[in-house]
XYZ file of C-alpha atoms in Angstrom:
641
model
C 261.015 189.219 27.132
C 258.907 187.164 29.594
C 255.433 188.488 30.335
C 255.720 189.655 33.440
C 252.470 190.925 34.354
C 248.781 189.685 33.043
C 246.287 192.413 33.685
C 242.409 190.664 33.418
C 239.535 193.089 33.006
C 236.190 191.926 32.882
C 233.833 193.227 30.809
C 230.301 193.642 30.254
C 228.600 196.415 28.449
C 230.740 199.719 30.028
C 229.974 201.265 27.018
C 232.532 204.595 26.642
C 233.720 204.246 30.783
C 235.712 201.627 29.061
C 237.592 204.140 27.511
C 239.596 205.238 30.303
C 240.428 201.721 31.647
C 241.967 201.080 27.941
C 243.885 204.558 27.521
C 245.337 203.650 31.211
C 246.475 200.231 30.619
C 248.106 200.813 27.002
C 250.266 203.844 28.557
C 252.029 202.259 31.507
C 255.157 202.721 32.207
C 256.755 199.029 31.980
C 258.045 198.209 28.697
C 255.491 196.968 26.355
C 256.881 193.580 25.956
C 257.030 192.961 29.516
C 253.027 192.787 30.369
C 249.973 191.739 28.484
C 246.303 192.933 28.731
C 243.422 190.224 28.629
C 239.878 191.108 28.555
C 237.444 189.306 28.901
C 233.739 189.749 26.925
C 230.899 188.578 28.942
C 228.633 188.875 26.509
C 228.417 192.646 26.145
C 225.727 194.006 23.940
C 226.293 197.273 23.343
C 229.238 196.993 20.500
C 232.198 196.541 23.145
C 233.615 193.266 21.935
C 234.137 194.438 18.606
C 235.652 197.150 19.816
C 238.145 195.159 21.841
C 238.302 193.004 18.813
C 239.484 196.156 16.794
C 242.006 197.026 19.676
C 243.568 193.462 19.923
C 244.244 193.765 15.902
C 246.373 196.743 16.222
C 247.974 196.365 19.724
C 250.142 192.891 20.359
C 249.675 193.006 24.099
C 245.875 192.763 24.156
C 243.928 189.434 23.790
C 240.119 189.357 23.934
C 238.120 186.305 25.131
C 234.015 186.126 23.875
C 231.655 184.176 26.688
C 228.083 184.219 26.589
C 226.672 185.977 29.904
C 227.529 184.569 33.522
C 225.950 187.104 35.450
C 228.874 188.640 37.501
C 232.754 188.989 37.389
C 233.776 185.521 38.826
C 234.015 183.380 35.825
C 235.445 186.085 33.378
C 238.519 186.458 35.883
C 238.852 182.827 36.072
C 238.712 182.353 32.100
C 241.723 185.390 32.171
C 243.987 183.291 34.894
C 243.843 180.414 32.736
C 244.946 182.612 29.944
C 247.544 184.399 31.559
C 251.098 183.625 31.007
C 252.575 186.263 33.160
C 254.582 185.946 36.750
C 251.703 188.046 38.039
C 248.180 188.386 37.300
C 246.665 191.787 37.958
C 242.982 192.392 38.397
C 240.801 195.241 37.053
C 236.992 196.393 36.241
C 236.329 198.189 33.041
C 235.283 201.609 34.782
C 238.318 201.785 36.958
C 242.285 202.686 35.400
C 245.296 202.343 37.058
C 247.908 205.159 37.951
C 250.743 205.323 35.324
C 253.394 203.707 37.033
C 251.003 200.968 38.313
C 252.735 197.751 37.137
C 256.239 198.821 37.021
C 255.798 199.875 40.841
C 253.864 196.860 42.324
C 256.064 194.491 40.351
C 258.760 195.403 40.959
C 257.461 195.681 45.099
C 256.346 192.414 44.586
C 259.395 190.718 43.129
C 261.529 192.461 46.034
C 259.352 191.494 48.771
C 258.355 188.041 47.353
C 254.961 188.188 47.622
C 251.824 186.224 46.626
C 249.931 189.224 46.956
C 250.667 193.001 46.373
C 248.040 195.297 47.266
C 248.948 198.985 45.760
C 247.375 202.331 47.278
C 243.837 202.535 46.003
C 242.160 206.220 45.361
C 237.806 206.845 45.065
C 236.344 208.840 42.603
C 233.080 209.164 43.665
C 233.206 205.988 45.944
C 234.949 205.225 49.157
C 238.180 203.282 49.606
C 240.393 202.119 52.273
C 242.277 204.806 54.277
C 244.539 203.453 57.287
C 246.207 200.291 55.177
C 247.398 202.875 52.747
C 248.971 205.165 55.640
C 252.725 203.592 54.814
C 254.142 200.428 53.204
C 253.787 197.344 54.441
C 256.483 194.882 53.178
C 255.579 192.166 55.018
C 252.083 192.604 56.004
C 249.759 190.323 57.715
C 245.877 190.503 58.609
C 247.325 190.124 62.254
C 249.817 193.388 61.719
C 247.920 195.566 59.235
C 244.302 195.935 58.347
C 244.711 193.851 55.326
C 240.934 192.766 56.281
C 239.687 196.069 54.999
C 240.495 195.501 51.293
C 238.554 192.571 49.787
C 238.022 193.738 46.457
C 240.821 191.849 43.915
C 242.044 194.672 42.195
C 245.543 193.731 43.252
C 248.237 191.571 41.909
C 248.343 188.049 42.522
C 251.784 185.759 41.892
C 250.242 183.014 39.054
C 252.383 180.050 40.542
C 250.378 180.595 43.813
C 247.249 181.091 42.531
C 248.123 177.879 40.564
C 249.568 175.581 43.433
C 246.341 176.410 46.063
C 243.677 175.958 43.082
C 242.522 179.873 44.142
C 239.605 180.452 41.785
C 236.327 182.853 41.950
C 233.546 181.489 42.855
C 231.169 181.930 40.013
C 227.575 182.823 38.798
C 224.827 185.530 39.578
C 226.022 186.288 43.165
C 228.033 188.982 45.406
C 231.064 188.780 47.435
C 232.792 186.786 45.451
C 235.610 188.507 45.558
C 235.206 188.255 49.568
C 235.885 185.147 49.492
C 238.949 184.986 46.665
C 240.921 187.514 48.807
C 240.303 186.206 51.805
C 242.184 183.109 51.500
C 244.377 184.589 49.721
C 245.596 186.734 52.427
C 245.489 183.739 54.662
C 246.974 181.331 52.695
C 249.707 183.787 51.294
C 253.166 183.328 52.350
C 253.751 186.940 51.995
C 251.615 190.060 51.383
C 253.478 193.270 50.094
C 251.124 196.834 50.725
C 252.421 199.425 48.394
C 251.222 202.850 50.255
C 253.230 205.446 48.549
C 252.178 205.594 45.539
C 248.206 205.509 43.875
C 248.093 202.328 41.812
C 244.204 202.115 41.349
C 241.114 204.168 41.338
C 238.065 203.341 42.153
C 235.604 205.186 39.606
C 232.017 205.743 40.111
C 229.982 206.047 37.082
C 228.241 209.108 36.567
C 224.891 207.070 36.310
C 225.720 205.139 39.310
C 225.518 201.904 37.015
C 228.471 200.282 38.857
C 227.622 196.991 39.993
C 228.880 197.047 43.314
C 226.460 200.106 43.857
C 223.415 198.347 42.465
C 220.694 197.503 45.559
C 221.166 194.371 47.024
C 218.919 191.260 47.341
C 219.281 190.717 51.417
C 219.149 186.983 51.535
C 221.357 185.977 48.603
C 223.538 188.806 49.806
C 223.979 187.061 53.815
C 224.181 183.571 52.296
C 227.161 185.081 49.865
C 228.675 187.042 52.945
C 228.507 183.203 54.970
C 230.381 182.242 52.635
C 233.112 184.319 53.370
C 233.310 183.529 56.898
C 233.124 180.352 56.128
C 236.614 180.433 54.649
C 238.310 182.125 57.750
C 236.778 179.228 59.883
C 238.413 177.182 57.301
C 242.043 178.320 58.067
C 241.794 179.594 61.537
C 241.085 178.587 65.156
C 238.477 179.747 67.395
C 239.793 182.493 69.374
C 240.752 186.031 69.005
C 242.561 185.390 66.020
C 238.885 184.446 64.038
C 237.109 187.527 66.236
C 238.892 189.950 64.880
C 238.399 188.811 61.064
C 234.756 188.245 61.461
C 234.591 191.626 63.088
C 235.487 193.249 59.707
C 231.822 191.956 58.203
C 230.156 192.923 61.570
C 231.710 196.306 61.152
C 231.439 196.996 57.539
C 228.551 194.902 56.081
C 226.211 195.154 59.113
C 226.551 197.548 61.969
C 227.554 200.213 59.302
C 224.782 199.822 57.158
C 222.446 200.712 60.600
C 224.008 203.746 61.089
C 222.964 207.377 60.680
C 221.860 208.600 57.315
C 222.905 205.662 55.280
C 220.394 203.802 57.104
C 217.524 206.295 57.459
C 217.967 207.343 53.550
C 216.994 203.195 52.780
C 213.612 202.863 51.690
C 211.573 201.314 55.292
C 210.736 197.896 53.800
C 214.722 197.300 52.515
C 216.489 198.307 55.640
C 213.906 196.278 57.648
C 214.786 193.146 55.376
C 218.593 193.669 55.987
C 218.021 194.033 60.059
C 216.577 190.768 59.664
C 219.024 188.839 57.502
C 221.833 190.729 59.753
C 220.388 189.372 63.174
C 220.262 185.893 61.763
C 223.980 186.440 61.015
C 225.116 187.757 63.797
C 222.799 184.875 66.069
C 224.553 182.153 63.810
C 227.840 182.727 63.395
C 229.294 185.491 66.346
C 230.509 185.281 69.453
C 230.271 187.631 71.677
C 234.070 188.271 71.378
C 233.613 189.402 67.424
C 231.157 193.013 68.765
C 233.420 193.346 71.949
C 236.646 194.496 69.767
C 234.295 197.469 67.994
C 234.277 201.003 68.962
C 231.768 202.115 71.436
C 228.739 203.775 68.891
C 229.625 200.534 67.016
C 228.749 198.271 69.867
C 225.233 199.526 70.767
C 224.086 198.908 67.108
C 225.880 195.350 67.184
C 224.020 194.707 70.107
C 220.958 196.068 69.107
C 221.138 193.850 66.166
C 221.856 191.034 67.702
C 218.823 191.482 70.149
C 216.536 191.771 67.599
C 215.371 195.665 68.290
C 215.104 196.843 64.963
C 213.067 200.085 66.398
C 215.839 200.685 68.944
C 218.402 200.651 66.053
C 216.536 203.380 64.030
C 216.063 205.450 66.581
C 219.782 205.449 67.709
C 220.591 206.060 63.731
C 218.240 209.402 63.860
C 220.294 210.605 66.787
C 223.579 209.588 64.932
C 222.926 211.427 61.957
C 223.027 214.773 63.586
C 226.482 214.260 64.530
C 229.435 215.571 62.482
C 232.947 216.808 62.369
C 233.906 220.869 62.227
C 237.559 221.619 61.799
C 238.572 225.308 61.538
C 241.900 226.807 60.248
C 244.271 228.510 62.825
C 248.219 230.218 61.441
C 248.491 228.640 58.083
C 252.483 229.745 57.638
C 255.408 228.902 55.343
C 258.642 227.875 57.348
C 261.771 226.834 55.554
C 260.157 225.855 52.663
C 257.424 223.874 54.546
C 253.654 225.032 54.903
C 252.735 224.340 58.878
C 248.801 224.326 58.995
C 247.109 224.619 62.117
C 243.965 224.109 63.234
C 240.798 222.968 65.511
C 238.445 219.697 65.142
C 235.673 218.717 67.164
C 232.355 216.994 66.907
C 229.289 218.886 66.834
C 225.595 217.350 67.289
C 223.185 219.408 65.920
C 224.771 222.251 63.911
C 226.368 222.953 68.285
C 229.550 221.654 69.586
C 228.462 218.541 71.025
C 229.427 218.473 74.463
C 229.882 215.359 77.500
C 229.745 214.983 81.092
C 232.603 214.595 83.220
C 231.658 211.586 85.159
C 233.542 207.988 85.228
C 234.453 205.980 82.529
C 231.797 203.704 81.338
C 231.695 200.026 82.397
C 231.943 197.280 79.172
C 228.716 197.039 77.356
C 226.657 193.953 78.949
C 224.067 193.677 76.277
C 221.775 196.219 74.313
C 221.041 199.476 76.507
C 217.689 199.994 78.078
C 217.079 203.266 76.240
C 218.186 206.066 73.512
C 218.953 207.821 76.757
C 220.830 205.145 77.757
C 222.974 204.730 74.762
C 223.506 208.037 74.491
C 225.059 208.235 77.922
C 227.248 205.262 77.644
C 228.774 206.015 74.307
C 229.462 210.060 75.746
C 231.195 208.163 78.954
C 233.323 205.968 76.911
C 234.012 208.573 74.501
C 235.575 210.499 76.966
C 237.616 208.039 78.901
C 239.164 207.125 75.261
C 240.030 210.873 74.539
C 243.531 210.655 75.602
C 243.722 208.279 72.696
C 241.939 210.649 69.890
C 243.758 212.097 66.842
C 243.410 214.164 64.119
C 244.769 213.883 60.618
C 245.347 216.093 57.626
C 245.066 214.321 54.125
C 245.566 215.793 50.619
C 243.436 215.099 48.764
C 243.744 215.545 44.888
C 240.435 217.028 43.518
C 239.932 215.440 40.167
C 241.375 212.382 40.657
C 240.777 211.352 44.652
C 244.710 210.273 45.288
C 244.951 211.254 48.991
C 248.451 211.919 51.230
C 248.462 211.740 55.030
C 250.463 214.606 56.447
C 252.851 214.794 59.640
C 250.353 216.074 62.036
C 250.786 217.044 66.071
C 247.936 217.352 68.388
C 247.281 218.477 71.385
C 243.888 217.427 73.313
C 241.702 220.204 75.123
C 238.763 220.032 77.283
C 236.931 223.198 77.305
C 234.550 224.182 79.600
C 230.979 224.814 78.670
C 228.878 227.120 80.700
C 228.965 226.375 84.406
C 231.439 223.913 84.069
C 229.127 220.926 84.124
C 229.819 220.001 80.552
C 232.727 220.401 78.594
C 233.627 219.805 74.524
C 236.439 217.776 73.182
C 238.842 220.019 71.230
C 241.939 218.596 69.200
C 244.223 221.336 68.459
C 247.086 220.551 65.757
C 249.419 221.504 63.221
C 250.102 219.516 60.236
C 253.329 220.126 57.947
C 252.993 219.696 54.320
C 256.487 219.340 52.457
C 255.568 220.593 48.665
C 259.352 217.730 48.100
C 256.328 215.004 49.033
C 253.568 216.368 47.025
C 252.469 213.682 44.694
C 252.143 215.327 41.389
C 250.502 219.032 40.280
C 247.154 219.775 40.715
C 244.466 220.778 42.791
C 244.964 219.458 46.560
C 242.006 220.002 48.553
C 242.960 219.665 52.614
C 240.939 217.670 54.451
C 240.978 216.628 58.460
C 240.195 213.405 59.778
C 239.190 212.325 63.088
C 238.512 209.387 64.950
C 237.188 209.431 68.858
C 234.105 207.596 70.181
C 233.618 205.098 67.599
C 232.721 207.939 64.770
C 235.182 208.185 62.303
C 234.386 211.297 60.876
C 236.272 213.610 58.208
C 234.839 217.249 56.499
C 237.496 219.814 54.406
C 239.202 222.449 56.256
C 237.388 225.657 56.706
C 235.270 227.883 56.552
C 238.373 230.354 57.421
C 236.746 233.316 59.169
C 235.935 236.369 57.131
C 238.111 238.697 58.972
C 241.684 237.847 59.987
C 241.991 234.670 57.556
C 245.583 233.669 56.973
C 246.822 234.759 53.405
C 250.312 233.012 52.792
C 252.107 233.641 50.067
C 252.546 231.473 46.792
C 255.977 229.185 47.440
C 259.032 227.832 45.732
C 260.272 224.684 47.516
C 260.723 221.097 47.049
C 260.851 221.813 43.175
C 257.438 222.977 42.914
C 255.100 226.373 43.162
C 252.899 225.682 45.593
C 249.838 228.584 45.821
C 247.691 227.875 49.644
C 244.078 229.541 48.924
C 240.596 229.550 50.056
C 237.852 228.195 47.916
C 234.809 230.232 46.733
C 232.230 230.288 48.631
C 232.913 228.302 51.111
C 236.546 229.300 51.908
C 238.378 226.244 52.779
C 242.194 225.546 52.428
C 243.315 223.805 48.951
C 247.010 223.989 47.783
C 247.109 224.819 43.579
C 250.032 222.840 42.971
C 252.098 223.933 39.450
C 249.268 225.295 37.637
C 248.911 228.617 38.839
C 250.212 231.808 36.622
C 248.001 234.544 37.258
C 246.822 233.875 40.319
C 250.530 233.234 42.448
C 249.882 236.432 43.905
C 252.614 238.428 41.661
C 250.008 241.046 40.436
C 250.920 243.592 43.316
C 254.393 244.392 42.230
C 255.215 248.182 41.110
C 258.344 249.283 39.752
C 259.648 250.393 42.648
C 259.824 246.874 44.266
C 262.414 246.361 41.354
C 265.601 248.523 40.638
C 268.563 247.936 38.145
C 272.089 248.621 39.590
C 275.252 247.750 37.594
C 273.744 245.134 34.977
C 272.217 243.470 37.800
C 268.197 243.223 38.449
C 266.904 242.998 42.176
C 263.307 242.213 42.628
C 261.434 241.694 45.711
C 258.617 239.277 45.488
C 255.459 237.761 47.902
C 256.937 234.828 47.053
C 258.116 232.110 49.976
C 261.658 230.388 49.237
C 263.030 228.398 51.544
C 266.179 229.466 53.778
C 268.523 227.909 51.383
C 267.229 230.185 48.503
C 266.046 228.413 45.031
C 267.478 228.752 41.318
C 265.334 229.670 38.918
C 265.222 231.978 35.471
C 264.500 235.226 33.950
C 262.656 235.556 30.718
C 262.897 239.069 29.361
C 260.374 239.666 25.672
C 259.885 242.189 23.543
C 258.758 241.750 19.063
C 258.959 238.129 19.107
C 263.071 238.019 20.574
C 263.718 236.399 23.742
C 266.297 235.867 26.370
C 266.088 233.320 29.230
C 268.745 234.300 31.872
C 269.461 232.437 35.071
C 268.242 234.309 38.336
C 268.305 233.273 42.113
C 265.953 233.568 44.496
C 266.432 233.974 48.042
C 264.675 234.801 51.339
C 263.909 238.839 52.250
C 261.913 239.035 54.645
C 258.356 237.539 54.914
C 258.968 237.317 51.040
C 261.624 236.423 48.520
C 264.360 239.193 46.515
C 264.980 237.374 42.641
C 269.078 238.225 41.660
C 269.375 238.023 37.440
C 272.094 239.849 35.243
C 270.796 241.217 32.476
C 272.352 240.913 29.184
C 273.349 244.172 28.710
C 275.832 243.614 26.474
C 274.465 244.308 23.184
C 271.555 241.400 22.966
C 269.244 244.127 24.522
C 268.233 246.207 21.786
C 266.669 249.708 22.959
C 262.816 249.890 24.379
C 261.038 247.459 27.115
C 260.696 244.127 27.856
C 258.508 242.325 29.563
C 259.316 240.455 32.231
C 258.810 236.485 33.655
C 259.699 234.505 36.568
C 260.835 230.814 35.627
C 259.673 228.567 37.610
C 259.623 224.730 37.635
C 257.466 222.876 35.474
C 259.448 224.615 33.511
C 256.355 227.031 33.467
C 256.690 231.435 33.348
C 255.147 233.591 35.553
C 254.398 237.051 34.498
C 255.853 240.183 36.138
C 253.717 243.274 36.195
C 256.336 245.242 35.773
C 258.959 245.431 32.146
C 262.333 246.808 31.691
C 263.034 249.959 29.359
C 266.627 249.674 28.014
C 268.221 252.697 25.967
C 271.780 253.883 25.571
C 272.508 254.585 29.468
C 271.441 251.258 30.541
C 267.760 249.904 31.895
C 265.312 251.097 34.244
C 262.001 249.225 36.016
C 258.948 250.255 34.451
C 255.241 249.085 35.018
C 254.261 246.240 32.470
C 252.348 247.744 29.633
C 248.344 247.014 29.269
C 248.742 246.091 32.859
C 246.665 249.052 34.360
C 242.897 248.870 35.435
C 242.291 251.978 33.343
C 243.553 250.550 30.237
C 241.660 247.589 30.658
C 238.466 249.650 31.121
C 239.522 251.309 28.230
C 240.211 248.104 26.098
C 236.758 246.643 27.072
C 234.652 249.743 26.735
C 236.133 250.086 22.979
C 235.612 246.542 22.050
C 232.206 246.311 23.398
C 231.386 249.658 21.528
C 233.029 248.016 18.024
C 231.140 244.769 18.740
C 227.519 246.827 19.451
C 228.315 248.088 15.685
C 228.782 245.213 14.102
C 225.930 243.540 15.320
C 223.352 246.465 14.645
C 225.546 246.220 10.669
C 224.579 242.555 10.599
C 221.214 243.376 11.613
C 220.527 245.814 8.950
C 221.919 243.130 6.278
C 219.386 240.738 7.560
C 216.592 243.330 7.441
C-alpha cells in the first residue's frame, strides 16, 4: 500500500517523555502499512538514538535519522520531509502524542476536503492551546474566515506535493519562531486549509520539569528579530490594508500586549520584563500601524498603546490593577431532562475577591493614544466594557481531567444588570443554561465543567462552583446516549464534574432497600435514582450466587424523578434455592451492584437486603480484623524478641 502519511518527530534528549509519543504513534488506528514514522536524532545524549535504533529493528514503519546538534527543531523537520515518501507529512515533538484516531481522521479530512493543510483539534496538558478555531470544523477555512492565525505551531499535516512545489522549508539553527514563519505561509499560500474540530488529534504535553523548549526563558532581542521575521512573510504575500492589520494583530496580541498583562507580567523577574517592553516598543514603532492595535479589545488597547508610547511604568501599573480581576461562575438547577443534563448558572467578573462593578454613563469614545492616568484607563476600559455587554457570552466546556480534551456545550444566556447599592453602580451578570448530551460525550472519564467568558477585552475562564453548602443540586446518576453519566461535586471545593463510565459504587445505588423492589409473577420491578430518558433504555440483569451466573435482559424506564428496571427472572429451574445477588448492566458493558439480593425457594423469590451490606456488619468485619491483625503483630513481635 502507498504510504499515506509521514509522521516526523524531532528529537533531542526527551529521555522517558519519549515514551508516550512512541506508544501513541505505533497504536493508531490506520493500517500499519498505510503510514510511516521518521524520527529524527539531533544528537541526543542521553541513550535515545539507540533506543530508536532498537525500535526501527523490530517495527517496519519507523526509520531513524542521526545528525550532530543544530540547536532547535528546524533542520531535523526538514531532514524528515526530504525523507518522507508519504501523501502527507505530519509533524510532532517527542513529549507530545497524538489521539488514537489521529491519522486515520485528518487524512481522511484532508483527502475529502483537498487540502494543503489540515489542522486537527489540539488539547493542553499543562500548557495552553487554541480554543475558538477548535469550536466546529472548518472545511474550507481561511485566515480571513477562521482564526487560523492563532495556531502557528506545525503540529499539523501538511500535503508533501505542496510543500514540494512552493520550496516550504524551516528556517534553521539556534533560533525561535521558526515554526511562525513555516505556518504562516503556509496558510497563505495554501489553496485549501481543512480544521478538524471534532475530534482531539494532538496534545500538547508539558513536562513535569518544565524542560519543554517552548517554555524555556527567552533571549528578548533574538526573540523580536525571529518574530520580524514572521511578519515579514505576511508583508510578503499581502497588501497593506486591513487584510495585513489583522494578521499582524495576532503578534501584537499574543507575543506582546499579552505578555504585559496582569500576573504573567508582574511574576517576570524586573530586569527581563523591562528588556521585553523595550524590544516590544521597537516592534510595534517599526512595523504597526495604527490600524493593527485599533482591531484589539479595549484592556488590550491601553497596553498596546502604552507600549507603543514608551511608558513602561504606566504598563506595570495597569498590570497590578489587572491582576486582581477574575471570573466567578456559580451553579444554579443542575437537572436531567429527556436524557439531557441542563446546567445553569451565573458568571461575572469580580476585582478584588468583590463583584466588580461599572458606571452607567456613555459609551466610551475610540482610544486616541495612551490614557493620561491608571484612573483614566480604568474608566475607559469600564465605559467600553459596558457599551459591548450586549455582545458578552458565556460558555460551558468539558473538559477531560487527565488528558485536557475539551467540548464546547450548547449554551443560552441571558444578560443582567444588577443594581448595586444606590443605584449608581451596577455589575454585569450573565445568566445561562448549558445542555450537555452524554450521545456527544467524547469518551469515559473524568469531565471537569468549566465556564468561559469573554466581555471587556478579558477573556477569562475558572471551573464551575463552589455550589453552596445548603440547597446544592444533587441529580441523579443517568443512562442516556449509551453511557452512565454520574454529575457530582468535587472535594473540597465542590464544583460540577461529570464521572463518565467509571463509576460503580458511587452511581448513587447504595440507598435502595428491599422494599423499593418486589417480585410479582416471575417478573422483578425495581425502582432506582437513576435518570433514563423518556424513551426508556435496555439494559441487563446479573443475578450471582457460588460462582453460577445468569445475565437476563431488563428495561429501564422513567418513574418519576427516577427510573423502575423490568427483568424476568429465570424461574424456571436455573434458580437453584437461596439468594442472589443482584447487578444492574450497564454500558461499557460494566455491572453495577444492587444493595439488595433475591432469596428463591420452592414458592418462588422474594427481595431481600444484599448480604454484608449493613453498617453494623461492616463495623463488625473491621473491628474483628483489626483485633486478629493486633495479634499477629504482638506474635511476630515476641518471635523477634
Amino acid at each position: 500500500m502507498p504510504v499515506k502519511v509521514s509522521v516526523v518527530v524531532p528529537v533531542y534528549n526527551p529521555g522517558a517523555h519519549i515514551e508516550e509519543c512512541v506508544a501513541s504513534l505505533l497504536r493508531q488506528s490506520m493500517p500499519p502499512d498505510a503510514y510511516e514514522v521518521i524520527f529524527v536524532d539531533d544528537g541526543s545524549t542521553d541513550g535515545t538514538g539507540e533506543r530508536l535504533d532498537e525500535l526501527a529493528a523490530a517495527d517496519p514503519r519507523v526509520r531513524v535519522f542521526h545528525q550532530e546538534n543544530s540547536g532547535w527543531s528546524g533542520r531535523p523537520r526538514n531532514v524528515g520531509i526530504a525523507a518522507a515518501r508519504g501523501t502527507y507529512v505530519m509533524f510532532v515533538d517527542n513529549d507530545d502524542h497524538l489521539g488514537d484516531e489521529a491519522l486515520e481522521r485528518m487524512y481522511a479530512y484532508g483527502t475529502a476536503q483537498d487540502a494543503d493543510v489540515v489542522v486537527g483539534k489540539m488539547a493542553g496538558r499543562g500548557r495552553g492551546v487554541p480554543v475558538e478555531l477548535f469550536r466546529r470544523n472548518h472545511p474550507r477555512a481561511t485566515v480571513a474566515n477562521a482564526p487560523l492565525i492563532d495556531s502557528l505551531t506545525p503540529h499539523k499535516m501538511f500535503r508533501r506535493a505542496f510543500l514540494d512545489a512552493t520550496g516550504l522549508r524551516f528556517p534553521e539553527g539556534r533560533r525561535r519562531l521558526e515554526d511562525h514563519v513555516f505556518v504562516t505561509e503556509a496558510y497563505l499560500r495554501a489553496g485549501n486549509v481543512a480544521v478538524l474540530g471534532d475530534y482531539v488529534c494532538y496534545y500538547h504535553v508539558r513536562r513535569d520539569d518544565s524542560s519543554n523548549a517552548g517554555f524555556q526563558r527567552i533571549d528578548p532581542v533574538g526573540y523580536f528579530k525571529n518574530l520580524r521575521e514572521a511578519l515579514d512573510v505576511v508583508e510578503r504575500y499581502t497588501e497593506p490594508g486591513p487584510p495585513r492589520d489583522r494578521l499582524f494583530r495576532r503578534w501584537l496580541r499574543v507575543e506582546m500586549v499579552e505578555r504585559m498583562r496582569g500576573r504573567r507580567l508582574l511574576d517576570l523577574p524586573p530586569d527581563h520584563r523591562r528588556e521585553l517592553f523595550t524590544q516590544m516598543h521597537e516592534v510595534v514603532v517599526e512595523r504597526f500601524g495604527p490600524g493593527v492595535a485599533a482591531g484589539l479589545q479595549p484592556t488590550q488597547q491601553v497596553v498596546a498603546a502604552l507600549i507603543a508610547a514608551d511608558r513602561y511604568d504606566a504598563v506595570e501599573e495597569f498590570a497590578g490593577w489587572e491582576a486582581g480581576i477574575a471570573l466567578t461562575a456559580l451553579p444554579g438547577r443542575v437537572e436531567w431532562e429527556d436524557g439531557v443534563l441542563k446546567v445553569g448558572f451565573t458568571a461575572e467578573y469580580t476585582l478584588a475577591g468583590a463583584p466588580m462593578t461599572f458606571s452607567p454613563g456613555s459609551s466610551a469614545p475610540p482610544l486616541d493614544g495612551p490614557p493620561e492616568d491608571l484612573a483614566a484607563a480604568v474608566e475607559w476600559v469600564g465605559a467600553d466594557t459596558v457599551a459591548r455587554f450586549g455582545e458578552a457570552g458565556a460558555d460551558l466546556l468539558l473538559r477531560e481531567r487527565a488528558g485536557g480534551a475539551q467540548y464546547f456545550q450548547p449554551v443560552e444566556a441571558i444578560r443582567e444588570r444588577v443594581p448595586v447599592g444606590d443605584g449608581d453602580r451596577f455589575r454585569l451578570v450573565l445568566r445561562a443554561r448549558a445542555t450537555v448530551d452524554p450521545a456527544g460525550l467524547a469518551g469515559a472519564g473524568l469531565w471537569d465543567a468549566v465556564v468561559r467568558v469573554k466581555l471587556g477585552g478579558w477573556t477569562k475562564e475558572c471551573r464551575l462552583g463552589a455550589a453552596p453548602g445548603t440547597d446544592r443540586p444533587a441529580p441523579f446518576a443517568a443512562l442516556s446516549g449509551g453511557r452512565t453519566v454520574l454529575p457530582y461535586w468535587t472535594s473540597p471545593h465542590a464544583c460540577l464534574a461529570l464521572d463518565v463510565d467509571r463509576a460503580t459504587r458511587r452511581v448513587g445505588l447504595g440507598t435502595l432497600t428491599p422494599d423499593d423492589a418486589d417480585v410479582t409473577d416471575g417478573r422483578l420491578r425495581v425502582r432506582l435514582p437513576l435518570h433514563v430518558p423518556d424513551d426508556g433504555a435496555e439494559a441487563s440483569l446479573r443475578l450471582e450466587a457460588a460462582g453460577t451466573r445468569h445475565d437476563v435482559p431488563a428495561v429501564l424506564s422513567p418513574h418519576g424523578p427516577g427510573a423502575v428496571l423490568v427483568a424476568d427472572l429465570p424461574l424456571d429451574g436455573r434458580l437453584r434455592g437461596g439468594r442472589w445477588r443482584l447487578a444492574l448492566g450497564v454500558p461499557g458493558p460494566r455491572f453495577l451492584p444492587l444493595p439488595v439480593a433475591l432469596r428463591v425457594r420452592a414458592g418462588g423469590a422474594r427481595v431481600v437486603r444484599a448480604p454484608g451490606r449493613g453498617p453494623l456488619r461492616r463495623r463488625l468485619r473491621a473491628t474483628a480484623l483489626g483485633r486478629t491483625a493486633a495479634r499477629l503483630r504482638a506474635r511476630a513481635r515476641a518471635r523477634r524478641g
